[in-house]
Amino acid sequence: GRGSLRLVRRPCRVMVLVNPHSGRGQALQLFTGHVQGMLTEAAVPYTLVITEHQNHARELVRKADLSQWDALVIMSGDGLLFEVINGLMEREDWEEAIQTPLGILPGGSGNALAASIHNYSQSPPAWNEELLLSCGFMLCKGLVVSLDLVSVHLASKQRVFSFLSLAWGFVADVDIESEKYRHIGAIRFLMGTLVRLASLRVYQGRLAYLPIKEAPKPPRNSIKTSPPPSTPQGPPDSLLPGLDQPVPESWTVVREEDFVLVLAIYQSHLAEDLWTVPGALANDGLIHLFYVTAGISRPALLRLFLAMEKGAHLACGCPHLVYEKVKALRLEPLSPQGMITVDGEMVEYGPVQAHIHPGLARLICG
Ligand code: ADP
Ligand code: MG
């Protein structure tokens, strides 16, 4: 149903990548305790790969013979999937490589994609082991849908691919500062939010975006042309000017320059208990852009995050919260120091811009 494709052959060969240090450091035990038996019963042959260091998975999938694998499954938080997606996009055969079905099992402290796919399956909310079982079950079913990716350009001209979020200000600070509470699991974000609220600050910057209604429609029978020579490997970002160029006329430039947070998200959940975009789908072709302007009180900001557990934050009537559906955006922080995260991972601080690529990847879901 829902336009999904049953493309994972059975029996299929699955590479399961486990980060033994993610979350509370129990990803491997959780896998053997809860998922292994399910896969065996469903006759899904898999090979377990335990990552030994950061970027191990990225290097591995960059070089792997992908004809050997029908799916790559990540048992960790969102950070390990970020590695895998970027490893695939760094390959010369990226166009084919990124078609490899990707699966996620919640083994980290930030399990936003796992919570999102559980939500897309229209199941009532689940956490911890229950969420793991739900995702394990989806893996056994092997239903594949397309997954939007967002290309993110950094000041150094590097480009990374993102499946979840681009954050600056409050959310990025909580993402990074709460990593030291990883051992307490998913509630590290609530903890981090409370700590950050105590030292709430304003972040200066410029924000501009291309609203969906202004986005040029691709011509119907467009002939595929090769990208201009300056384009890095991977799909061209046709909607983006160079970071040193002004944004086009069709873009909206936000008048405010004092923010508490800017968050671009393209899945329903930012964390297991943060239902940020109730209507989002893995392949809606949208960047859901949220920003909160300066002047919001601490209680009002806390109220937004608490309401987000039930996806009710937009109904709070908070005048500082703005939500737009966009195709592309640019953010230019003016504060000399700060943090920007992509999929919860810290990236280079400075001007960034982002561009949606609808359905570029594929995800085991539903
Ligand atoms: P969590 O949700 O707990 O943060 P992640 O999957 O996001 O879990 O992983 C956290 C970080 O650990 C990521 O930056 C990831 O790239 C990195 N990583 C992956 N494998 C390892 C490993 N074996 N040792 C240390 N770090 C790793
Ligand atoms: Mg993480």
mmCIF file of C-alpha atoms in Angstrom, residues 127 167-175 178 186-198 200-201 203 260-263 265 269-277 290-293 296-316 318 320-321:
data_model
loop_
_atom_site.group_PDB
_atom_site.id
_atom_site.type_symbol
_atom_site.label_atom_id
_atom_site.label_comp_id
_atom_site.label_asym_id
_atom_site.label_seq_id
_atom_site.Cartn_x
_atom_site.Cartn_y
_atom_site.Cartn_z
ATOM 1 C CA TRP A 127 9.637 3.686 23.032
ATOM 2 C CA ALA A 167 19.803 22.738 13.165
ATOM 3 C CA TRP A 168 21.261 25.927 14.563
ATOM 4 C CA GLY A 169 20.779 27.651 17.883
ATOM 5 C CA PHE A 170 18.927 25.994 20.736
ATOM 6 C CA VAL A 171 18.366 22.610 19.068
ATOM 7 C CA ALA A 172 21.944 22.261 17.806
ATOM 8 C CA ASP A 173 23.331 23.208 21.218
ATOM 9 C CA VAL A 174 21.106 20.621 22.915
ATOM 10 C CA ASP A 175 22.099 18.003 20.310
ATOM 11 C CA SER A 178 23.466 16.375 25.587
ATOM 12 C CA ALA A 186 16.679 9.140 24.838
ATOM 13 C CA ILE A 187 15.795 11.391 27.778
ATOM 14 C CA ARG A 188 19.169 13.064 27.258
ATOM 15 C CA PHE A 189 17.304 15.562 25.051
ATOM 16 C CA LEU A 190 14.869 16.551 27.809
ATOM 17 C CA MET A 191 17.801 16.877 30.179
ATOM 18 C CA GLY A 192 19.756 18.936 27.636
ATOM 19 C CA THR A 193 16.700 21.108 26.973
ATOM 20 C CA LEU A 194 16.316 21.952 30.657
ATOM 21 C CA VAL A 195 20.017 22.763 31.007
ATOM 22 C CA ARG A 196 19.976 24.972 27.875
ATOM 23 C CA LEU A 197 16.781 26.714 29.006
ATOM 24 C CA ALA A 198 18.598 27.851 32.117
ATOM 25 C CA LEU A 200 18.836 30.584 27.114
ATOM 26 C CA ARG A 201 20.478 32.879 24.579
ATOM 27 C CA TYR A 203 21.547 33.669 18.069
ATOM 28 C CA VAL A 260 16.405 31.219 19.466
ATOM 29 C CA LEU A 261 16.470 28.336 17.027
ATOM 30 C CA VAL A 262 16.322 27.420 13.365
ATOM 31 C CA LEU A 263 15.426 23.835 12.531
ATOM 32 C CA ILE A 265 13.578 18.767 9.452
ATOM 33 C CA HIS A 269 10.381 12.979 14.651
ATOM 34 C CA LEU A 270 13.409 14.887 15.918
ATOM 35 C CA ALA A 271 13.812 12.341 18.732
ATOM 36 C CA GLU A 272 11.783 9.445 20.120
ATOM 37 C CA ASP A 273 9.542 11.810 22.068
ATOM 38 C CA LEU A 274 9.711 14.887 19.829
ATOM 39 C CA TRP A 275 6.986 14.646 17.196
ATOM 40 C CA THR A 276 8.044 17.770 15.331
ATOM 41 C CA VAL A 277 6.192 17.380 12.025
ATOM 42 C CA PHE A 290 10.792 25.907 11.855
ATOM 43 C CA TYR A 291 12.221 28.930 13.543
ATOM 44 C CA VAL A 292 11.685 30.586 16.878
ATOM 45 C CA THR A 293 12.413 34.292 17.113
ATOM 46 C CA ILE A 296 10.120 34.036 23.626
ATOM 47 C CA SER A 297 10.025 33.433 27.379
ATOM 48 C CA ARG A 298 11.599 30.378 28.995
ATOM 49 C CA PRO A 299 8.208 28.943 30.050
ATOM 50 C CA ALA A 300 6.820 29.430 26.529
ATOM 51 C CA LEU A 301 9.810 27.656 24.961
ATOM 52 C CA LEU A 302 9.550 24.803 27.457
ATOM 53 C CA ARG A 303 5.825 24.567 26.694
ATOM 54 C CA LEU A 304 6.626 24.161 22.976
ATOM 55 C CA PHE A 305 9.007 21.264 23.622
ATOM 56 C CA LEU A 306 6.614 19.567 26.023
ATOM 57 C CA ALA A 307 3.737 19.955 23.556
ATOM 58 C CA MET A 308 5.944 18.461 20.845
ATOM 59 C CA GLU A 309 5.732 15.072 22.500
ATOM 60 C CA LYS A 310 2.153 14.887 21.195
ATOM 61 C CA GLY A 311 2.831 16.953 18.076
ATOM 62 C CA ALA A 312 0.765 19.799 19.540
ATOM 63 C CA HIS A 313 3.330 22.632 19.504
ATOM 64 C CA LEU A 314 1.855 24.387 16.473
ATOM 65 C CA ALA A 315 -1.487 24.557 18.278
ATOM 66 C CA CYS A 316 0.127 26.464 21.187
ATOM 67 C CA CYS A 318 3.029 30.892 20.099
ATOM 68 C CA HIS A 320 7.484 33.370 18.120
ATOM 69 C CA LEU A 321 7.193 30.018 16.347
#
